[in-house]
Coordinates of C-alpha atoms in Angstrom, one line a residue:
Chain A
M13 CA -3.5 19.7 -74.9
S14 CA -6.8 18.3 -73.6
T15 CA -7.9 15.4 -76.0
H16 CA -11.6 15.9 -75.1
T17 CA -11.9 12.3 -74.4
T18 CA -14.0 11.2 -71.2
F19 CA -13.4 8.0 -69.0
I20 CA -16.5 6.4 -67.9
L21 CA -16.0 3.6 -65.1
V22 CA -19.2 1.4 -64.7
N23 CA -19.8 -0.2 -61.4
P24 CA -16.0 0.2 -60.1
Q25 CA -15.5 -1.7 -57.1
M26 CA -12.0 -0.5 -55.5
G27 CA -11.6 2.9 -54.8
E28 CA -7.8 2.4 -55.1
N29 CA -8.6 1.3 -58.8
I30 CA -10.7 4.4 -59.5
G31 CA -7.5 6.5 -57.9
F32 CA -5.3 4.5 -60.4
V33 CA -7.5 5.3 -63.5
A34 CA -7.4 9.1 -62.2
R35 CA -3.3 9.0 -62.0
A36 CA -3.4 7.6 -65.5
M37 CA -5.6 10.2 -66.9
G38 CA -3.5 12.9 -65.2
N39 CA -0.4 11.4 -66.8
F40 CA -2.0 11.9 -70.3
A41 CA -3.6 15.1 -70.0
L42 CA -7.5 13.6 -69.7
C43 CA -9.6 15.4 -67.0
D44 CA -13.1 14.5 -67.7
L45 CA -14.0 10.9 -65.3
R46 CA -17.2 9.9 -65.0
L47 CA -18.3 6.7 -62.5
V48 CA -21.6 4.8 -63.0
A49 CA -23.0 3.8 -59.5
P50 CA -19.5 3.0 -57.6
R51 CA -20.0 0.4 -55.3
D52 CA -18.4 2.3 -52.3
G53 CA -19.8 5.8 -53.2
W54 CA -18.2 8.6 -53.8
P55 CA -16.0 10.6 -52.5
N56 CA -13.8 7.7 -51.7
P57 CA -10.5 8.3 -49.7
A58 CA -8.9 5.3 -51.2
A59 CA -9.3 6.6 -54.9
D60 CA -7.6 9.9 -53.5
A61 CA -4.7 8.1 -52.0
A62 CA -4.1 5.9 -55.0
S63 CA -4.4 9.1 -57.6
S64 CA -1.0 10.4 -57.1
D65 CA -2.7 14.0 -56.7
A66 CA -4.7 13.9 -60.1
L67 CA -8.1 14.3 -58.1
S68 CA -6.8 16.3 -54.8
S69 CA -5.7 18.7 -57.2
G70 CA -8.7 18.9 -59.1
F71 CA -6.9 18.1 -62.5
V72 CA -9.2 15.2 -63.0
N73 CA -13.1 16.3 -62.5
V74 CA -15.2 13.3 -61.4
Q75 CA -18.9 13.2 -61.8
V76 CA -21.1 10.3 -60.4
F77 CA -24.3 8.7 -62.7
N78 CA -27.0 6.4 -61.7
T79 CA -26.5 4.8 -65.2
L80 CA -24.4 4.7 -68.1
A81 CA -27.3 5.9 -70.1
E82 CA -26.9 9.1 -68.2
A83 CA -23.3 9.3 -68.2
V84 CA -23.2 9.3 -72.2
A85 CA -26.3 11.7 -72.5
D86 CA -23.8 14.4 -73.8
C87 CA -21.2 12.2 -76.0
H88 CA -21.1 11.9 -79.6
I89 CA -19.2 8.8 -79.9
V90 CA -19.2 6.0 -77.1
L91 CA -16.6 3.3 -77.1
A92 CA -16.6 0.1 -74.8
T93 CA -13.5 -1.5 -73.8
T94 CA -13.6 -5.2 -73.6
A95 CA -11.2 -8.2 -73.9
R96 CA -13.5 -10.9 -75.3
E97 CA -15.7 -10.8 -78.2
R98 CA -19.4 -10.1 -78.3
A99 CA -21.7 -11.1 -80.7
Q100 CA -23.2 -7.8 -81.1
A101 CA -21.8 -6.7 -84.6
K102 CA -19.8 -3.6 -83.8
P103 CA -16.6 -2.5 -85.2
V104 CA -13.6 -3.6 -83.3
Y105 CA -10.7 -1.1 -82.9
G106 CA -7.4 -1.6 -81.5
A107 CA -6.4 1.0 -78.8
G108 CA -4.4 3.0 -81.2
E109 CA -6.9 3.2 -84.0
A110 CA -9.6 4.2 -81.3
A111 CA -7.2 7.0 -80.3
T112 CA -6.4 8.2 -83.7
M113 CA -10.6 8.1 -84.2
C114 CA -11.2 10.1 -80.9
R115 CA -8.5 12.9 -81.6
A116 CA -10.3 13.2 -85.3
H117 CA -13.6 13.5 -83.4
A118 CA -12.3 16.1 -81.2
Q119 CA -10.6 18.1 -83.6
S120 CA -14.5 18.2 -84.9
G121 CA -15.8 19.6 -81.7
L122 CA -17.2 16.0 -80.6
R123 CA -17.3 14.4 -77.3
T124 CA -16.2 11.0 -77.4
A125 CA -16.5 8.4 -74.2
I126 CA -14.6 5.2 -73.4
V127 CA -16.2 3.0 -71.0
F128 CA -14.4 0.6 -68.7
G129 CA -16.1 -2.3 -67.0
P130 CA -16.0 -3.4 -63.3
E131 CA -12.7 -5.0 -62.3
R132 CA -14.2 -8.9 -62.0
A133 CA -16.7 -9.0 -64.7
G134 CA -16.1 -6.2 -67.3
L135 CA -18.9 -4.4 -69.1
S136 CA -22.4 -6.4 -69.3
N137 CA -23.7 -7.2 -72.7
A138 CA -26.1 -4.4 -71.8
D139 CA -23.6 -1.8 -71.1
V140 CA -21.7 -2.8 -74.3
S141 CA -25.1 -2.1 -76.5
H142 CA -24.8 1.5 -75.5
A143 CA -21.4 1.7 -77.8
H144 CA -21.2 2.8 -81.2
G145 CA -18.1 0.5 -81.2
V146 CA -15.6 -2.1 -79.1
I147 CA -12.1 -1.2 -78.1
T148 CA -9.8 -4.2 -77.4
F149 CA -6.1 -4.1 -76.5
P150 CA -3.3 -5.7 -78.6
V151 CA -1.6 -8.6 -76.0
N152 CA 0.0 -11.8 -75.9
P153 CA -2.9 -14.1 -76.2
E154 CA -1.3 -16.1 -73.5
F155 CA -1.0 -13.5 -71.0
S156 CA -4.3 -11.4 -72.0
S157 CA -5.5 -10.3 -68.7
L158 CA -5.5 -6.4 -68.4
N159 CA -6.6 -5.1 -65.1
L160 CA -8.8 -1.5 -65.0
G161 CA -5.7 0.7 -64.2
Q162 CA -3.7 -1.1 -66.6
A163 CA -6.4 -0.8 -69.3
A164 CA -6.9 2.7 -68.7
L165 CA -3.2 3.7 -68.4
L166 CA -2.7 2.0 -72.2
M167 CA -5.9 3.9 -73.5
G168 CA -4.4 7.1 -72.0
Y169 CA -1.1 6.8 -73.5
S170 CA -2.6 5.7 -77.2
L171 CA -4.8 9.1 -76.6
Y172 CA -1.4 11.1 -76.0
T173 CA 0.6 9.7 -78.3
A174 CA -1.7 9.0 -81.6
G175 CA -0.2 10.8 -84.4
Q176 CA 1.8 12.9 -82.6
D177 CA 5.8 13.5 -83.0
E178 CA 6.7 11.5 -79.9
G179 CA 10.1 13.4 -79.4
A180 CA 7.9 16.7 -78.8
L181 CA 5.8 14.9 -75.9
L182 CA 9.1 14.0 -74.3
P183 CA 10.0 15.9 -70.8
F184 CA 13.7 16.0 -72.0
V185 CA 15.5 15.5 -75.1
T186 CA 19.0 14.5 -76.2
D187 CA 21.5 17.2 -75.1
L188 CA 25.3 15.8 -76.0
G189 CA 26.2 19.0 -74.2
A190 CA 28.9 20.1 -76.6
P191 CA 28.8 19.9 -80.6
P192 CA 31.4 17.7 -82.4
A193 CA 34.8 18.6 -82.6
K194 CA 36.0 20.2 -85.6
H195 CA 38.1 18.0 -87.9
E196 CA 41.1 19.6 -87.5
S197 CA 41.2 18.9 -83.8
I198 CA 40.8 15.3 -84.5
H199 CA 43.1 15.2 -87.3
S200 CA 46.0 16.6 -85.0
F201 CA 45.0 14.2 -82.3
I202 CA 45.3 11.4 -84.9
T203 CA 48.5 12.4 -86.6
A204 CA 50.0 12.8 -83.0
L205 CA 49.0 9.3 -81.8
T206 CA 50.0 7.8 -85.4
A207 CA 53.6 9.5 -84.6
M208 CA 53.9 8.2 -81.2
L209 CA 52.9 4.6 -82.3
E210 CA 55.2 4.5 -85.4
A211 CA 58.0 5.5 -83.2
R212 CA 57.4 2.4 -80.8
N213 CA 56.8 0.4 -84.2
H214 CA 53.5 -0.6 -83.5
F215 CA 52.2 -0.5 -87.5
T216 CA 54.0 -4.1 -88.3
P217 CA 54.2 -5.6 -90.4
S218 CA 55.0 -3.1 -92.7
H219 CA 52.9 -4.3 -95.4
R220 CA 49.9 -4.0 -93.2
A221 CA 50.8 -0.6 -91.6
H222 CA 48.8 1.4 -93.9
M223 CA 45.8 -0.5 -93.6
M224 CA 46.2 -0.7 -89.5
Q225 CA 46.3 3.4 -89.7
Q226 CA 43.2 3.4 -91.8
N227 CA 41.3 1.3 -89.5
L228 CA 42.5 3.5 -86.1
Q229 CA 41.3 6.7 -87.9
N230 CA 37.9 5.2 -88.8
L231 CA 37.5 3.8 -85.3
I232 CA 38.1 7.4 -83.6
L233 CA 36.3 9.3 -86.1
R234 CA 33.2 7.1 -85.1
M235 CA 33.4 8.3 -81.8
E236 CA 31.7 11.6 -82.6
L237 CA 34.1 13.4 -80.1
T238 CA 33.7 16.8 -79.0
E239 CA 36.5 19.1 -78.4
A240 CA 36.8 18.2 -74.8
D241 CA 36.4 14.4 -75.9
V242 CA 39.6 15.3 -77.8
Q243 CA 41.5 17.0 -75.2
T244 CA 40.7 14.1 -72.8
L245 CA 42.1 11.7 -74.8
F246 CA 44.8 13.5 -75.9
S247 CA 45.8 13.8 -72.2
V248 CA 45.3 10.0 -71.6
V249 CA 47.7 9.0 -74.5
K250 CA 50.2 11.6 -73.3
S251 CA 50.2 10.2 -69.9
L252 CA 50.4 6.7 -71.2
V253 CA 53.9 7.3 -73.0
K254 CA 55.4 8.9 -70.0
P255 CA 57.9 6.5 -68.8
L256 CA 57.2 5.0 -65.0
Chain B
M11 CA 6.5 -14.1 -81.1
S12 CA 9.7 -12.9 -78.7
T13 CA 11.0 -9.6 -78.8
H14 CA 14.4 -10.6 -77.4
T15 CA 14.6 -7.7 -74.9
T16 CA 15.4 -8.0 -71.2
F17 CA 14.1 -6.0 -68.6
I18 CA 16.2 -5.7 -65.6
L19 CA 15.1 -3.8 -62.3
V20 CA 17.8 -2.7 -60.0
N21 CA 17.3 -2.8 -56.1
P22 CA 13.4 -3.4 -56.7
Q23 CA 11.7 -3.0 -52.9
M24 CA 8.3 -4.1 -53.0
G25 CA 7.8 -7.8 -54.2
E26 CA 4.4 -6.5 -55.4
N27 CA 5.9 -4.3 -57.9
I28 CA 8.4 -7.4 -59.2
G29 CA 5.0 -9.1 -59.9
F30 CA 3.2 -6.2 -61.9
V31 CA 6.6 -5.7 -64.1
A32 CA 6.2 -9.8 -64.5
R33 CA 2.7 -9.6 -65.2
A34 CA 3.3 -6.6 -67.9
M35 CA 6.3 -8.7 -69.4
G36 CA 3.5 -11.8 -69.8
N37 CA 1.1 -9.3 -71.4
F38 CA 3.6 -8.3 -74.1
A39 CA 5.2 -11.5 -74.5
L40 CA 8.8 -10.6 -73.0
C41 CA 9.9 -13.6 -70.7
D42 CA 13.7 -12.5 -69.8
L43 CA 13.5 -10.5 -66.3
R44 CA 16.7 -9.9 -64.4
L45 CA 16.6 -8.3 -60.7
V46 CA 19.7 -6.6 -59.1
A47 CA 19.8 -7.0 -55.5
P48 CA 16.2 -7.2 -54.5
R49 CA 15.6 -5.8 -51.1
D50 CA 13.4 -8.6 -49.9
G51 CA 15.6 -11.2 -51.8
W52 CA 14.1 -13.8 -54.1
P53 CA 11.5 -15.9 -54.4
N54 CA 9.1 -13.6 -53.1
P55 CA 5.7 -14.6 -52.5
A56 CA 4.1 -11.2 -53.0
A57 CA 5.7 -11.1 -56.3
D58 CA 3.8 -14.4 -57.2
A59 CA 0.9 -13.2 -56.1
A60 CA 0.8 -10.0 -58.1
S61 CA 2.0 -11.5 -61.4
S62 CA -1.6 -13.0 -62.4
D63 CA 0.3 -16.2 -63.3
A64 CA 2.9 -14.6 -65.4
L65 CA 6.0 -16.0 -62.7
S66 CA 4.5 -19.0 -61.6
S67 CA 3.6 -20.3 -65.0
G68 CA 7.2 -20.1 -65.4
F69 CA 6.4 -17.7 -68.6
V70 CA 8.7 -15.2 -67.5
N71 CA 12.1 -16.4 -66.2
V72 CA 13.8 -14.6 -63.6
Q73 CA 17.5 -14.7 -62.7
V74 CA 19.0 -12.7 -59.7
F75 CA 22.3 -10.6 -60.0
N76 CA 24.3 -8.7 -57.6
T77 CA 25.5 -5.8 -59.7
L78 CA 24.2 -4.2 -62.9
A79 CA 27.2 -4.8 -64.4
E80 CA 26.9 -8.6 -63.9
A81 CA 23.4 -8.4 -65.1
V82 CA 23.9 -6.6 -68.5
A83 CA 27.2 -8.5 -69.3
D84 CA 25.7 -10.6 -72.0
C85 CA 23.6 -7.5 -73.7
H86 CA 24.7 -5.8 -76.6
I87 CA 22.7 -2.7 -76.0
V88 CA 21.5 -1.3 -72.6
L89 CA 18.9 1.4 -72.1
A90 CA 17.9 3.3 -68.6
T91 CA 14.8 4.4 -68.2
T92 CA 14.6 7.7 -66.6
A93 CA 12.1 10.4 -65.7
R94 CA 14.5 13.4 -65.6
E95 CA 17.6 14.6 -67.2
R96 CA 20.9 13.4 -66.3
A97 CA 24.1 15.7 -67.5
Q98 CA 25.7 12.5 -69.1
A99 CA 25.7 13.5 -72.8
K100 CA 23.6 10.2 -73.8
P101 CA 21.1 9.7 -76.5
V102 CA 17.5 10.1 -75.2
Y103 CA 15.0 8.0 -76.8
G104 CA 11.1 7.9 -76.4
A105 CA 9.6 4.8 -75.6
G106 CA 8.4 4.3 -79.2
E107 CA 11.5 5.2 -80.7
A108 CA 13.4 2.9 -78.2
A109 CA 10.9 0.1 -79.1
T110 CA 11.8 0.1 -82.7
M111 CA 15.5 0.1 -81.9
C112 CA 14.9 -2.9 -79.6
R113 CA 13.5 -4.8 -82.4
A114 CA 15.5 -3.7 -85.2
H115 CA 18.7 -5.0 -82.8
A116 CA 16.6 -8.4 -81.8
Q117 CA 16.2 -9.0 -85.5
S118 CA 20.2 -8.6 -86.1
G119 CA 20.5 -11.4 -83.2
L120 CA 21.4 -8.4 -80.3
R121 CA 20.0 -8.6 -76.9
T122 CA 18.9 -5.4 -75.7
A123 CA 18.3 -4.5 -71.8
I124 CA 16.1 -2.1 -70.6
V125 CA 16.7 -1.2 -67.0
F126 CA 14.3 0.1 -64.1
G127 CA 15.5 1.7 -61.1
P128 CA 13.9 1.6 -57.8
E129 CA 10.6 2.8 -56.9
R130 CA 11.4 5.9 -54.8
A131 CA 14.5 7.2 -56.1
G132 CA 14.9 5.6 -59.7
L133 CA 18.1 4.7 -61.2
S134 CA 21.6 6.5 -59.8
N135 CA 23.6 8.1 -62.0
A136 CA 26.2 5.3 -61.8
D137 CA 23.4 3.0 -62.9
V138 CA 22.8 5.0 -65.5
S139 CA 26.4 5.5 -66.7
H140 CA 26.1 1.6 -67.8
A141 CA 23.4 2.6 -70.3
H142 CA 24.4 3.4 -74.1
G143 CA 21.2 5.7 -73.9
V144 CA 18.2 6.7 -72.0
I145 CA 14.3 6.2 -72.6
T146 CA 11.9 8.5 -71.1
F147 CA 8.5 8.4 -71.6
P148 CA 5.8 11.0 -73.2
V149 CA 3.8 12.1 -70.5
N150 CA 1.6 15.3 -69.3
P151 CA 4.3 17.4 -67.8
E152 CA 2.0 18.3 -65.1
F153 CA 1.5 14.7 -63.9
S154 CA 4.5 13.1 -65.0
S155 CA 5.1 10.4 -62.1
L156 CA 5.0 6.6 -63.5
N157 CA 5.4 4.2 -61.0
L158 CA 7.5 0.9 -61.8
G159 CA 4.7 -1.1 -63.2
Q160 CA 3.3 1.6 -65.2
A161 CA 6.5 2.3 -66.8
A162 CA 7.2 -1.5 -67.3
L163 CA 3.2 -1.9 -68.5
L164 CA 4.1 1.4 -71.2
M165 CA 7.3 -0.1 -72.3
G166 CA 6.1 -3.6 -72.9
Y167 CA 3.2 -2.6 -75.0
S168 CA 5.7 0.0 -77.0
L169 CA 7.6 -3.2 -77.9
Y170 CA 4.8 -5.3 -78.3
T171 CA 3.4 -2.8 -81.3
A172 CA 6.1 -1.0 -82.5
G173 CA 5.9 -1.2 -86.2
Q174 CA 3.3 -3.9 -86.2
D175 CA -0.1 -3.9 -87.8
E176 CA -2.3 -3.4 -84.6
G177 CA -5.3 -5.5 -86.4
A178 CA -3.1 -8.3 -86.6
L179 CA -2.5 -8.3 -82.8
L180 CA -5.7 -8.1 -81.4
P181 CA -7.5 -11.1 -79.7
F182 CA -10.6 -10.6 -82.0
V183 CA -11.4 -8.3 -85.0
T184 CA -14.8 -7.1 -86.3
D185 CA -17.4 -9.6 -87.4
L186 CA -20.5 -8.0 -88.6
G187 CA -22.2 -11.6 -88.6
A188 CA -24.0 -10.9 -91.8
P189 CA -22.9 -8.8 -95.1
P190 CA -24.7 -5.7 -96.3
A191 CA -28.1 -6.3 -98.0
K192 CA -28.3 -6.6 -101.5
H193 CA -29.6 -3.2 -103.0
E194 CA -32.8 -4.6 -104.4
S195 CA -33.9 -5.7 -101.1
I196 CA -33.3 -2.1 -99.8
H197 CA -35.0 -0.6 -102.7
S198 CA -38.3 -2.8 -102.4
F199 CA -38.3 -1.7 -98.5
I200 CA -37.8 1.8 -99.5
T201 CA -40.6 1.5 -102.3
A202 CA -42.8 -0.2 -100.0
L203 CA -42.2 2.3 -97.5
T204 CA -42.6 5.6 -99.7
A205 CA -46.1 3.9 -100.7
M206 CA -47.4 3.7 -97.3
L207 CA -46.2 7.2 -96.5
E208 CA -47.8 8.5 -99.5
A209 CA -51.1 6.8 -98.9
R210 CA -51.0 8.9 -95.7
N211 CA -49.9 12.6 -97.4
H212 CA -46.3 12.3 -95.6
F213 CA -44.3 14.2 -98.6
T214 CA -46.3 17.7 -98.1
P215 CA -45.9 20.4 -99.0
S216 CA -45.8 18.7 -102.6
H217 CA -42.8 20.9 -103.8
R218 CA -40.8 19.4 -101.0
A219 CA -42.0 15.6 -101.7
H220 CA -39.4 14.8 -104.0
M221 CA -36.1 16.2 -101.6
M222 CA -37.9 14.5 -98.5
Q223 CA -38.1 11.1 -100.5
Q224 CA -34.3 11.4 -101.3
N225 CA -33.3 12.3 -97.6
L226 CA -35.3 9.4 -96.6
Q227 CA -33.9 7.1 -99.1
N228 CA -30.3 8.4 -98.1
L229 CA -30.5 7.6 -94.7
I230 CA -31.8 4.2 -95.0
L231 CA -28.9 3.6 -97.5
R232 CA -26.3 5.2 -94.8
M233 CA -27.4 2.5 -91.9
E234 CA -25.8 -0.3 -93.6
L235 CA -28.3 -2.7 -93.5
T236 CA -27.9 -6.9 -93.4
E237 CA -31.0 -8.5 -95.2
A238 CA -31.9 -9.3 -91.6
D239 CA -32.1 -5.9 -90.7
V240 CA -34.2 -5.0 -93.9
Q241 CA -36.8 -7.8 -92.8
T242 CA -36.8 -6.4 -89.4
L243 CA -37.7 -2.8 -90.3
F244 CA -39.9 -4.3 -92.6
S245 CA -41.9 -5.8 -90.0
V246 CA -41.9 -2.7 -87.7
V247 CA -43.3 -0.7 -90.5
K248 CA -46.0 -3.1 -91.1
S249 CA -47.1 -3.3 -87.5
L250 CA -47.0 0.4 -87.2
V251 CA -49.6 0.7 -90.2
K252 CA -51.9 -1.4 -88.6
P253 CA -54.9 -0.1 -86.7
L254 CA -55.1 -0.4 -83.0

């Protein structure tokens, strides 16, 4: 499932951060990474080392451009990530809303690019002016700083999960191993347990006996026991009544 | 907006990773971090350095425990993060589903803990056996490895955004600066432009003239111009018709 969304890093500084972005793209099935004038050139061994094989495997394909204008030339929709407001009168999207838009564009055969700025300063206003809109992240206003790798991870996650059934995307799902026990098994256990308890005068005072039995039955039914669970509990109870 | 969800790191190794987790907690307004037997002890300067002030500011409060059992003692619901299936017959939740559950529990005054394993091996089966359920992340099965900081970031983001109106959580929203122009301004512009073009025999052949005018009008209306935009375009057109 490729979401056809391109990530573009403008003037990335640390190779390690390029690697973290590539790793996040691998995590969320994105394969088109573009670099605009990376500070340390390309290829970059530090990027490979940090990418957890997303680069070395070729899963994430990297292209290098001299300018942002060249990097976005074949894209239909360009969105710029930014943590602060720019007086550029562009629509502002949250990551989730932007992800939903990108998926819809991809289904129409359009290519969307999401642009990330350099580590320290973020995108310049000139960079942002290439974009149709701006993406920002819902974060605690008291601690709003996200680094490049974190922003790419959250954007990738949003793209991967937007509008999807989360359960269908999980690597594994609940497997309780066995179906619930039939009611007759549970009933046999409750009957036997109740008899053993009655023999030991457990249900006293007598005017509360009925309610005590009912509470115990409700507790046992709430456990959602399997057949094996019922056998386990039955054997525990049989051990408990044995004399030492 | 505190979500009352506790993050617990079992045997964390690198202080830097504890710092990344604390930073992610700050980003998403979580303040209760518990460490079970951190390898390098506590406090840890490497954690402070990586936390982007989330630790030094005191926003994230850290407690250290000897065992996971002690760390979860006051919690009502314990969920263990894991990337691989355990044959423990526990319910499995995606991060989004788990986040929705945690918020609901918090509203009922219950404390939920989310447990993360050490960097290399993840949680042991003994650790997982303390949990009521398991959380896993929707990721590309070809590149499913998330590190500790990434897992905490995605879990924090999920907790912060679950069931919320994303727009209300953004640090800033769309401000187009000025309202759209009144139709009479746009109409004046279109009328003047059309007159200038007619004077230059633009709308030919004559049987297509009406359609060409209509297309131009549609294009201009689609621009959603402000009053200032209309003035800008009007002055551009007036300059264009000037003789050199």
